[in-house]
mmCIF file with all atom_site columns, C-alpha atoms in Angstrom:
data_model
loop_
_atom_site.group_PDB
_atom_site.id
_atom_site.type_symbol
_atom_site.label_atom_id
_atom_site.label_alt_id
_atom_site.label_comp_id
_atom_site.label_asym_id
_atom_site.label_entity_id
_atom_site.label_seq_id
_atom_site.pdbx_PDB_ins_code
_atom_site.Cartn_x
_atom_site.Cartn_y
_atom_site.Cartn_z
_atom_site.occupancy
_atom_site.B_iso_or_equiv
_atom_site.pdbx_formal_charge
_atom_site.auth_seq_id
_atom_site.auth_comp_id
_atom_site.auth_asym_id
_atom_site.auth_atom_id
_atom_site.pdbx_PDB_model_num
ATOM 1   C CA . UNK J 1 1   ? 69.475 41.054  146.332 1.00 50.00 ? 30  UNK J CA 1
ATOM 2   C CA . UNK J 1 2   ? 70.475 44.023  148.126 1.00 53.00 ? 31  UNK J CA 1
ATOM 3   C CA . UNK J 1 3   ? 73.636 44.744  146.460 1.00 52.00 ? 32  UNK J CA 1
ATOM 4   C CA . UNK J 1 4   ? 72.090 43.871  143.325 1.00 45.00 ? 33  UNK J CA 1
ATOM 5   C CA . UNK J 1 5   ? 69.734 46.402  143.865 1.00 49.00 ? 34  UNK J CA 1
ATOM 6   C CA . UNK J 1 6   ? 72.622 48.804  145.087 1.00 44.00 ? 35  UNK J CA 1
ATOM 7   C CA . UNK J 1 7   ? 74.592 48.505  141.956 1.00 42.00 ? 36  UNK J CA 1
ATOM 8   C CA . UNK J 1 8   ? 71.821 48.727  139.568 1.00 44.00 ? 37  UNK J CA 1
ATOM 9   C CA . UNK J 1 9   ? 70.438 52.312  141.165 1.00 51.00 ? 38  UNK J CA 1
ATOM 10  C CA . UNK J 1 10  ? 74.555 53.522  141.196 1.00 48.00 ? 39  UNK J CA 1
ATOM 11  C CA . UNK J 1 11  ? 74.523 52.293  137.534 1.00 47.00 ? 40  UNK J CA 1
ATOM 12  C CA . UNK J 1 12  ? 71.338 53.748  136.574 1.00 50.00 ? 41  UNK J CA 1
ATOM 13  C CA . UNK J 1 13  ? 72.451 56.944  138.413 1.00 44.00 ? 42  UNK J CA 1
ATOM 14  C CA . UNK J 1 14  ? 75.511 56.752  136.342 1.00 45.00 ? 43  UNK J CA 1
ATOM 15  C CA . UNK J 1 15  ? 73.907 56.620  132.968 1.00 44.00 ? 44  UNK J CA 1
ATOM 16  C CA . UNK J 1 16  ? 71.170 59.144  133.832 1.00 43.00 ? 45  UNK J CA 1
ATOM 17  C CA . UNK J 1 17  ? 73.956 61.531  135.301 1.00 41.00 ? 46  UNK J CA 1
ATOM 18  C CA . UNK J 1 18  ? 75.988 61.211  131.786 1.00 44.00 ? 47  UNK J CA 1
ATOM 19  C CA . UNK J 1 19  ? 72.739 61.138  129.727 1.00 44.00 ? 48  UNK J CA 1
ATOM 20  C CA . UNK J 1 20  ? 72.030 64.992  131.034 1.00 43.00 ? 49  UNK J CA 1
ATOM 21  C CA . UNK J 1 21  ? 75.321 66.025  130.141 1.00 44.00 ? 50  UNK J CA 1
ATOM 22  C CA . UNK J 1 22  ? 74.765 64.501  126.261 1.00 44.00 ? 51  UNK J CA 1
ATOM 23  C CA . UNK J 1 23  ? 71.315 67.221  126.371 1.00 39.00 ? 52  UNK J CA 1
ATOM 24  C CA . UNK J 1 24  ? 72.046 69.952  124.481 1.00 44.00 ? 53  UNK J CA 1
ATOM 25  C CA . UNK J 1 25  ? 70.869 73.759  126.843 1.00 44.00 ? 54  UNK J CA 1
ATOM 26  C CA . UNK J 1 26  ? 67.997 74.873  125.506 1.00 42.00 ? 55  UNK J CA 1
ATOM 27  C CA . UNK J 1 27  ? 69.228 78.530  126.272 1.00 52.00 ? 56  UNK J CA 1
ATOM 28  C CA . UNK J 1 28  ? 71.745 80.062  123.885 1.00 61.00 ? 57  UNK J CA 1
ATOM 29  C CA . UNK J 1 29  ? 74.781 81.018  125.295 1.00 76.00 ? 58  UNK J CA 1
ATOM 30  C CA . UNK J 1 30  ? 76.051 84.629  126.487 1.00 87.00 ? 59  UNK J CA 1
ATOM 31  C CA . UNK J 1 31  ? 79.059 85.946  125.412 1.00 93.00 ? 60  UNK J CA 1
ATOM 32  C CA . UNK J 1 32  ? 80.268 89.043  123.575 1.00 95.00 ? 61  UNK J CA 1
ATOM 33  C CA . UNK J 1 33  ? 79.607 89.853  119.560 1.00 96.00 ? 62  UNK J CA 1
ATOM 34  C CA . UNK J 1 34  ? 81.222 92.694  118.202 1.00 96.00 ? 63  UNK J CA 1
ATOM 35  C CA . UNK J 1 35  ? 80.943 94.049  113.991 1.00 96.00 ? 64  UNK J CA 1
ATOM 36  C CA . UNK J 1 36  ? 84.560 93.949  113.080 1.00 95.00 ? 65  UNK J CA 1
ATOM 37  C CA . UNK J 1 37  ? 83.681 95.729  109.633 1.00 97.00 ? 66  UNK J CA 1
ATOM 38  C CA . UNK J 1 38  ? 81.216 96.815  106.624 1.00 98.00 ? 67  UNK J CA 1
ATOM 39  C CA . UNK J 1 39  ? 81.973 97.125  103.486 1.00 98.00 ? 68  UNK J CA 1
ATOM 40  C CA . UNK J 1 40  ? 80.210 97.760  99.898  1.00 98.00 ? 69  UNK J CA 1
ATOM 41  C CA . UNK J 1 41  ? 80.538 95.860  96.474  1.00 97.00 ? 70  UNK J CA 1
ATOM 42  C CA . UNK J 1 42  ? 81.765 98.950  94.917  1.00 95.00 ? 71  UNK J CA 1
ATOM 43  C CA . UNK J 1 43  ? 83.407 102.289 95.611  1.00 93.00 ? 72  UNK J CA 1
ATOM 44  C CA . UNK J 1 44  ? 81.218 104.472 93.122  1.00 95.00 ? 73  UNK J CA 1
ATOM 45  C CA . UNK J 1 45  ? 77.533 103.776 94.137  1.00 96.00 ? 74  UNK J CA 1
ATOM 46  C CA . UNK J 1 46  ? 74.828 105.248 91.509  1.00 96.00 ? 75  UNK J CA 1
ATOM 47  C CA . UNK J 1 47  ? 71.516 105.490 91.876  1.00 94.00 ? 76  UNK J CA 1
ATOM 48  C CA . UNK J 1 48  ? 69.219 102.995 91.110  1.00 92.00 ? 77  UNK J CA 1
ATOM 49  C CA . UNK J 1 49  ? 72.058 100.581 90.823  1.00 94.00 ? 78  UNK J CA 1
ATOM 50  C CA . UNK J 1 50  ? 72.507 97.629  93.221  1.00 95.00 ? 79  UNK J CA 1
ATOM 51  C CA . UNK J 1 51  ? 75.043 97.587  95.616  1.00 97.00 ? 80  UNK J CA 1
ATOM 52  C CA . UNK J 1 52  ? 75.477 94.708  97.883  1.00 98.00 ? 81  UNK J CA 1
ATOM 53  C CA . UNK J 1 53  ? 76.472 95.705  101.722 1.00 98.00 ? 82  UNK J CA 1
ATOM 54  C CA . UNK J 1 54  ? 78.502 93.240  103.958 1.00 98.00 ? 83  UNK J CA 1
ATOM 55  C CA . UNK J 1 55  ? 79.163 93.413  107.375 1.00 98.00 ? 84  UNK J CA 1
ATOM 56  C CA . UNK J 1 56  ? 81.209 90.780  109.600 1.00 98.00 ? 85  UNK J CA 1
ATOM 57  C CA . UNK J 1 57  ? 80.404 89.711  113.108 1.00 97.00 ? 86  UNK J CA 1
ATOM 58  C CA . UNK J 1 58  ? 82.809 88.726  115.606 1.00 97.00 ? 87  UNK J CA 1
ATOM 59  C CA . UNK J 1 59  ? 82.417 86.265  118.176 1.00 97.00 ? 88  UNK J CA 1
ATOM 60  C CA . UNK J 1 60  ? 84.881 87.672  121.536 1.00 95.00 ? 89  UNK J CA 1
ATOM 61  C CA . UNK J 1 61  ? 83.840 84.454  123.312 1.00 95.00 ? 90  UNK J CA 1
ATOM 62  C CA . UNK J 1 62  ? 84.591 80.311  124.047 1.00 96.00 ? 91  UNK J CA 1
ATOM 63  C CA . UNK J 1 63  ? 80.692 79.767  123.345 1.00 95.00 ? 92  UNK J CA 1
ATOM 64  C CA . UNK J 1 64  ? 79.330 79.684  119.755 1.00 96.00 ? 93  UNK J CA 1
ATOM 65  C CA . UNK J 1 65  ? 77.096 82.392  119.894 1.00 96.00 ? 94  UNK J CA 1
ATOM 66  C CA . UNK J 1 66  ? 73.536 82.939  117.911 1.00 96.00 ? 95  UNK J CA 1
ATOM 67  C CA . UNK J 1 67  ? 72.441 87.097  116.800 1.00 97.00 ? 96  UNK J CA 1
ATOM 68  C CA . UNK J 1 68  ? 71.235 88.927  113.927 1.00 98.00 ? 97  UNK J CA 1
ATOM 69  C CA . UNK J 1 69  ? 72.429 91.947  111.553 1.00 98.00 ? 98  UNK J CA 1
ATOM 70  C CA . UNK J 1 70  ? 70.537 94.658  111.043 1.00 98.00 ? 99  UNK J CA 1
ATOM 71  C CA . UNK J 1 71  ? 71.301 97.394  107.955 1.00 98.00 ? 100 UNK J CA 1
ATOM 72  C CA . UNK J 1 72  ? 69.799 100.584 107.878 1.00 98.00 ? 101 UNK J CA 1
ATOM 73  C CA . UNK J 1 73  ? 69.745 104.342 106.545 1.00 97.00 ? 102 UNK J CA 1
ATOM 74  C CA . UNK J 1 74  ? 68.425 107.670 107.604 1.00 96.00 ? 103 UNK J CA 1
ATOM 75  C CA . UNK J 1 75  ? 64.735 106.805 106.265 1.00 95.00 ? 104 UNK J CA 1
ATOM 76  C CA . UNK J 1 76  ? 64.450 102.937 107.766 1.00 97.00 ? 105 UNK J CA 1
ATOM 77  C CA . UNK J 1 77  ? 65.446 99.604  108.042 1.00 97.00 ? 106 UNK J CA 1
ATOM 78  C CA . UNK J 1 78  ? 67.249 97.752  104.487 1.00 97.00 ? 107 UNK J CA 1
ATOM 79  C CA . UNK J 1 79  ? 66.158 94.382  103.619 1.00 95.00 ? 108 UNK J CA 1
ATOM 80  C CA . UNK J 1 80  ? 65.541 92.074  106.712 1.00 96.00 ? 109 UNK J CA 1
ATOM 81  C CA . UNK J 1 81  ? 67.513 91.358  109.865 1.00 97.00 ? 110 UNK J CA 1
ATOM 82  C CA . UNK J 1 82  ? 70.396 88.582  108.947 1.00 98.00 ? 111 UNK J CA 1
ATOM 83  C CA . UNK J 1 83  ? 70.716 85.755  110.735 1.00 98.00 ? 112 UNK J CA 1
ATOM 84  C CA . UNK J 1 84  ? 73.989 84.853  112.312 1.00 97.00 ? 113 UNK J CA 1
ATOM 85  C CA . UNK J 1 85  ? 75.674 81.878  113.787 1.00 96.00 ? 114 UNK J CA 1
ATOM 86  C CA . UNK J 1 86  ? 79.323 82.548  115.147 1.00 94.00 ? 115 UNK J CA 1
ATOM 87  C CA . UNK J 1 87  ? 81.425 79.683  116.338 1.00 96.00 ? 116 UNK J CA 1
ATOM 88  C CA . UNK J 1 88  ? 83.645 80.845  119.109 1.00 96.00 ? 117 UNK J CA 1
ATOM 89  C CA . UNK J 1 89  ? 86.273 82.918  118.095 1.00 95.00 ? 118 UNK J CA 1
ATOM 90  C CA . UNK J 1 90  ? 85.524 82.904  114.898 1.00 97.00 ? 119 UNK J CA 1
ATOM 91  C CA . UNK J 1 91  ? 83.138 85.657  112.693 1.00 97.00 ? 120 UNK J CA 1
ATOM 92  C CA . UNK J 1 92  ? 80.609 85.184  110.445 1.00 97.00 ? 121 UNK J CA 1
ATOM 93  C CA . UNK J 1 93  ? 80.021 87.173  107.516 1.00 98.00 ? 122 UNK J CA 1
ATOM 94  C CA . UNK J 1 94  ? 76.021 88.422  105.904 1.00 98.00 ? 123 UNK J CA 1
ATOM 95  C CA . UNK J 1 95  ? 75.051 90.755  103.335 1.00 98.00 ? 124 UNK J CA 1
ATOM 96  C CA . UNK J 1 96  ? 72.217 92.793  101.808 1.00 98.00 ? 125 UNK J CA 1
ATOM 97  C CA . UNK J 1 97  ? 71.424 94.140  98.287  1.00 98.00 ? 126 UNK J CA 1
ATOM 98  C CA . UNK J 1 98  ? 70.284 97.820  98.622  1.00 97.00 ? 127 UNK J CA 1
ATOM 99  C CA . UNK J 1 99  ? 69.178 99.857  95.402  1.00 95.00 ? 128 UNK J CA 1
ATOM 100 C CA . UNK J 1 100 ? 69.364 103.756 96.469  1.00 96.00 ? 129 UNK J CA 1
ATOM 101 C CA . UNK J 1 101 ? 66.354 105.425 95.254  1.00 93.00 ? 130 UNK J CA 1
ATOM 102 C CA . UNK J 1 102 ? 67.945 108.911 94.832  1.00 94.00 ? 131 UNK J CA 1
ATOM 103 C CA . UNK J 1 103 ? 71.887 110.769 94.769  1.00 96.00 ? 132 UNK J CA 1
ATOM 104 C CA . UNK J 1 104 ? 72.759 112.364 97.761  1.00 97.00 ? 133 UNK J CA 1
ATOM 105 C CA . UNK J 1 105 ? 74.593 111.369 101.181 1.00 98.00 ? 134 UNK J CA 1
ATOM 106 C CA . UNK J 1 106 ? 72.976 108.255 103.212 1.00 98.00 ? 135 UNK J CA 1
ATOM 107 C CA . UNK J 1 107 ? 74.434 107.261 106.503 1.00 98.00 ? 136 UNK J CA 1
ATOM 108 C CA . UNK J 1 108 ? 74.466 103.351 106.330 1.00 98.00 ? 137 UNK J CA 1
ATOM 109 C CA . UNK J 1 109 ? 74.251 101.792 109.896 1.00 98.00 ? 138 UNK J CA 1
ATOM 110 C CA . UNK J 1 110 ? 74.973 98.076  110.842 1.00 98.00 ? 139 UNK J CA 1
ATOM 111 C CA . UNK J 1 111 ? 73.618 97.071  114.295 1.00 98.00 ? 140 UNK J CA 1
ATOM 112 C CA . UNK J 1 112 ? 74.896 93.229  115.526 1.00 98.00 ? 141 UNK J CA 1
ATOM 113 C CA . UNK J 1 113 ? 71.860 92.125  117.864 1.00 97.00 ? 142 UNK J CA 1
ATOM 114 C CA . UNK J 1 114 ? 72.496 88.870  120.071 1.00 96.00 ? 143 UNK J CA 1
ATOM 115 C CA . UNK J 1 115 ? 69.987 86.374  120.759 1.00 95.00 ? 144 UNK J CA 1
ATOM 116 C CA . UNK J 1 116 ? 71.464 86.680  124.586 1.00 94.00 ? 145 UNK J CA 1
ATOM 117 C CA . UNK J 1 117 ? 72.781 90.111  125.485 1.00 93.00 ? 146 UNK J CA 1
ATOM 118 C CA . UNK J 1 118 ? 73.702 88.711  128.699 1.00 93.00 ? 147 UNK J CA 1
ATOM 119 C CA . UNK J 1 119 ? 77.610 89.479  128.588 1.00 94.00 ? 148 UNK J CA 1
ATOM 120 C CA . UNK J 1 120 ? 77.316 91.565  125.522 1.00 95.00 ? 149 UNK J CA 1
ATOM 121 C CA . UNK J 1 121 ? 79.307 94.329  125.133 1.00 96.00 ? 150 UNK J CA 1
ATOM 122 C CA . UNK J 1 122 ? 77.285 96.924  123.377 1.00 96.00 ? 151 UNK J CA 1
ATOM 123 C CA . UNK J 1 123 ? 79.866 99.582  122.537 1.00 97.00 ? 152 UNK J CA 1
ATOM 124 C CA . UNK J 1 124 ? 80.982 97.426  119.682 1.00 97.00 ? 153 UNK J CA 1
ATOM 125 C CA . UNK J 1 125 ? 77.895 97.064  118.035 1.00 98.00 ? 154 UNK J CA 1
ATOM 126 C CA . UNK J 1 126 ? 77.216 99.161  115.472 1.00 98.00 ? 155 UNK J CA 1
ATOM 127 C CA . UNK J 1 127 ? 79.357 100.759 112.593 1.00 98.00 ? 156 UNK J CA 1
ATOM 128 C CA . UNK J 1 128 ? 78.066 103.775 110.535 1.00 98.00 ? 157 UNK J CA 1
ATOM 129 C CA . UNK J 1 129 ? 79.263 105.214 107.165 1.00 98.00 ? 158 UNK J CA 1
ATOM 130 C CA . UNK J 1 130 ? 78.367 107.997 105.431 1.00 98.00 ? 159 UNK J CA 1
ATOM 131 C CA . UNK J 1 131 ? 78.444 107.309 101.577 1.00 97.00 ? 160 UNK J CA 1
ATOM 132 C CA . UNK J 1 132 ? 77.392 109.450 98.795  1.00 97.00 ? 161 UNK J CA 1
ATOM 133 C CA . UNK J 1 133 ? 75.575 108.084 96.318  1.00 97.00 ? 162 UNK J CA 1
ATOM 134 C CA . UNK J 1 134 ? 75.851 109.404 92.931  1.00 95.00 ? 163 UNK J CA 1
ATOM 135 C CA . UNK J 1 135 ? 73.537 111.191 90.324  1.00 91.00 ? 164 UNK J CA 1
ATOM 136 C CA . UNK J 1 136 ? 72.006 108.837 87.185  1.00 85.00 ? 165 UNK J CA 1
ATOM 137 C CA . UNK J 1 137 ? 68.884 109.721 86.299  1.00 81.00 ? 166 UNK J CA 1
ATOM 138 C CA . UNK J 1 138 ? 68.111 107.222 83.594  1.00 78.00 ? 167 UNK J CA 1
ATOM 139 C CA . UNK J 1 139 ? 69.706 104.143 85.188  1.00 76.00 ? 168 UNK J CA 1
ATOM 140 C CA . UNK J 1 140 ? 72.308 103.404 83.189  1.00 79.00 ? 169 UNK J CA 1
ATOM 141 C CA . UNK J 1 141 ? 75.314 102.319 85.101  1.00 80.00 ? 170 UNK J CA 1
ATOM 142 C CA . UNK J 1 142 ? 76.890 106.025 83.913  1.00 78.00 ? 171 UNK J CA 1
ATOM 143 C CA . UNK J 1 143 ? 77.064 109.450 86.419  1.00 77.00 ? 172 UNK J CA 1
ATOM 144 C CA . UNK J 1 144 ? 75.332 111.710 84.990  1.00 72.00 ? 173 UNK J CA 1
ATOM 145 C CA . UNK J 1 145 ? 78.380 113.897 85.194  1.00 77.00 ? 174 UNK J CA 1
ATOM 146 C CA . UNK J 1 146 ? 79.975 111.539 82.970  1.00 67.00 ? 175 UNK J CA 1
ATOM 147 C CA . UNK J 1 147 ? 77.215 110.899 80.390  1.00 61.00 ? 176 UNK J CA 1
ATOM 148 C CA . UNK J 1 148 ? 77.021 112.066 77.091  1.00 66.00 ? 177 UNK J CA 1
ATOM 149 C CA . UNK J 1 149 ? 72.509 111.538 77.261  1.00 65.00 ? 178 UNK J CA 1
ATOM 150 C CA . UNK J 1 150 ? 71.797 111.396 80.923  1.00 65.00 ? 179 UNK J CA 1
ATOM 151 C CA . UNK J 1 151 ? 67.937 111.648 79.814  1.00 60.00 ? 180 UNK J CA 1
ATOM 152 C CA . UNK J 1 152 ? 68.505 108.232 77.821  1.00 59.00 ? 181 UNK J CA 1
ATOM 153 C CA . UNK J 1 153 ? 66.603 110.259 74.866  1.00 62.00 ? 182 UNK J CA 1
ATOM 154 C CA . UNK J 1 154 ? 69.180 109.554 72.062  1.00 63.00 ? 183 UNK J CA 1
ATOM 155 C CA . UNK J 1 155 ? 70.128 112.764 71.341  1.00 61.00 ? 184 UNK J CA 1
ATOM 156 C CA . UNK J 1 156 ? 73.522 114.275 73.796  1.00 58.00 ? 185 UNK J CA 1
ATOM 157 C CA . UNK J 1 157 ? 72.791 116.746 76.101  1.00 52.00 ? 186 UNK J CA 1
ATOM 158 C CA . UNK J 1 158 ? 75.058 119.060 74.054  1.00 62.00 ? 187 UNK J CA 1
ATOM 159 C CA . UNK J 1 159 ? 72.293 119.025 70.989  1.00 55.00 ? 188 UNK J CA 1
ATOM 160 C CA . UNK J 1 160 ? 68.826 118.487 73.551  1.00 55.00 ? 189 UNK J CA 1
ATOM 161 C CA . UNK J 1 161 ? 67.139 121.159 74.837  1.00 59.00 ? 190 UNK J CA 1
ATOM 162 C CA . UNK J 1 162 ? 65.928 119.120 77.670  1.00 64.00 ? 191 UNK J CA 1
ATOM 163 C CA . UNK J 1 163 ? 68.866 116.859 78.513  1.00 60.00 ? 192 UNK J CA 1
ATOM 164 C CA . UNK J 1 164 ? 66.816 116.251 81.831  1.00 63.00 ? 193 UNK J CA 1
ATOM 165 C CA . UNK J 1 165 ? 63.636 115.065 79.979  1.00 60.00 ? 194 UNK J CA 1
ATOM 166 C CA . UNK J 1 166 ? 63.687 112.043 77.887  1.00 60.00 ? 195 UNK J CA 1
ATOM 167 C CA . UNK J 1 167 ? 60.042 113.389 76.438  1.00 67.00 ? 196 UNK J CA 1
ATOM 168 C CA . UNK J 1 168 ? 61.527 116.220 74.960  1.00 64.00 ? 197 UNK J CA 1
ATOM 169 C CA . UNK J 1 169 ? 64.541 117.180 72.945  1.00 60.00 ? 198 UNK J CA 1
ATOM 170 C CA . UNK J 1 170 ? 63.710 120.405 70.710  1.00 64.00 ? 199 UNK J CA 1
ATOM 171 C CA . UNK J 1 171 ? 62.506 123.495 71.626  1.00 63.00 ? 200 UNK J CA 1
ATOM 172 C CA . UNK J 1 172 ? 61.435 124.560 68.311  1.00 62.00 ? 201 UNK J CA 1
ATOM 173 C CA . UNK J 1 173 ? 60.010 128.195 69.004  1.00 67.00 ? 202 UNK J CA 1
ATOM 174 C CA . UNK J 1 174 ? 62.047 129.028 71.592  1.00 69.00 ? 203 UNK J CA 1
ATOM 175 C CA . UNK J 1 175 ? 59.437 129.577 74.635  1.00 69.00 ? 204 UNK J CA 1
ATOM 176 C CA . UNK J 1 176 ? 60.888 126.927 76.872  1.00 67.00 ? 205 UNK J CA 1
ATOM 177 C CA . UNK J 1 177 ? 58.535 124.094 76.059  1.00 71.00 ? 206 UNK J CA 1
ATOM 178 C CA . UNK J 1 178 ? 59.285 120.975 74.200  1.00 69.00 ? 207 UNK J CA 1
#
């Protein structure tokens, strides 16, 4: 009975021993993620107009590594942090749709943020751009520099008195009211 009992407690050692190493960590793994570029849906972004912002994450390590993207301007956060799941080596790739409110230069930031900074490497980061976003006041898809009504009035802004005011058109009397 003895060596019964011997083998069964080096067997039962044996499948408790390779039943921990079947249990996933509960902890995510540390390693280095690094944004290897940002990019925009289009080179001539209007006002108003959507424009959809990618950024890619790159995973520098041999563990499959969990984080978030964050995109931002000068006045605050865009959309919600993006998830990310990197396999090791590889990247992984998230996006945001951002409508600018106004023309004028923005400086667009992405920011990688890993679950585990442990062994992150937090010069690589973040990427900035500054963009310039163009003038369209009436939301058209068309610069304004390039449209014939920029006031969306239907009358050009060669013949409106007010091509910045799609209430008015004709100043009739000539004392600078519509």
């Amino acid at each position: 009975m003895n060596r019964l009992h011997v083998l069964l407690s080096k067997f039962g050692l044996a499948i408790a021993l390779s039943s921990l190493m079947l249990i996933p960590s509960a902890a995510a793994a540390s390693g280095d993620i690094s944004l290897s570029s940002m990019s925009f849906s289009t080179e001539r972004i209007l006002e108003g107009q959507s424009v959809r912002i990618w950024a890619s994450a790159l995973n520098n390590s041999p563990y499959d590594l969990l984080g978030s993207i964050r995109f931002s301007n000068q006045f605050g956060i865009i959309n919600v942090d993006q998830p990310i799941s990197a396999l090791a080596g590889n990247t992984d790739d998230v996006f945001v749709d951002w409508f600018p409110p106004s023309s004028g230069y923005y400086t667009i930031t992405t920011t990688v943020i890993p679950w585990d900074p442990t062994d992150d490497d937090i010069s690589n980061n973040v990427i900035a751009k500054q963009i310039f976003v163009e003038a369209d006041m009436d939301h058209d898809g068309i610069p304004d520099d390039e449209d014939d009504d920029r006031d969306s009035d239907g009358v050009s802004n060669d013949d409106d008195a007010f091509p910045d005011d799609s209430g008015e058109s004709e100043d009739t009397d000539g004392d600078g009211i519509g």
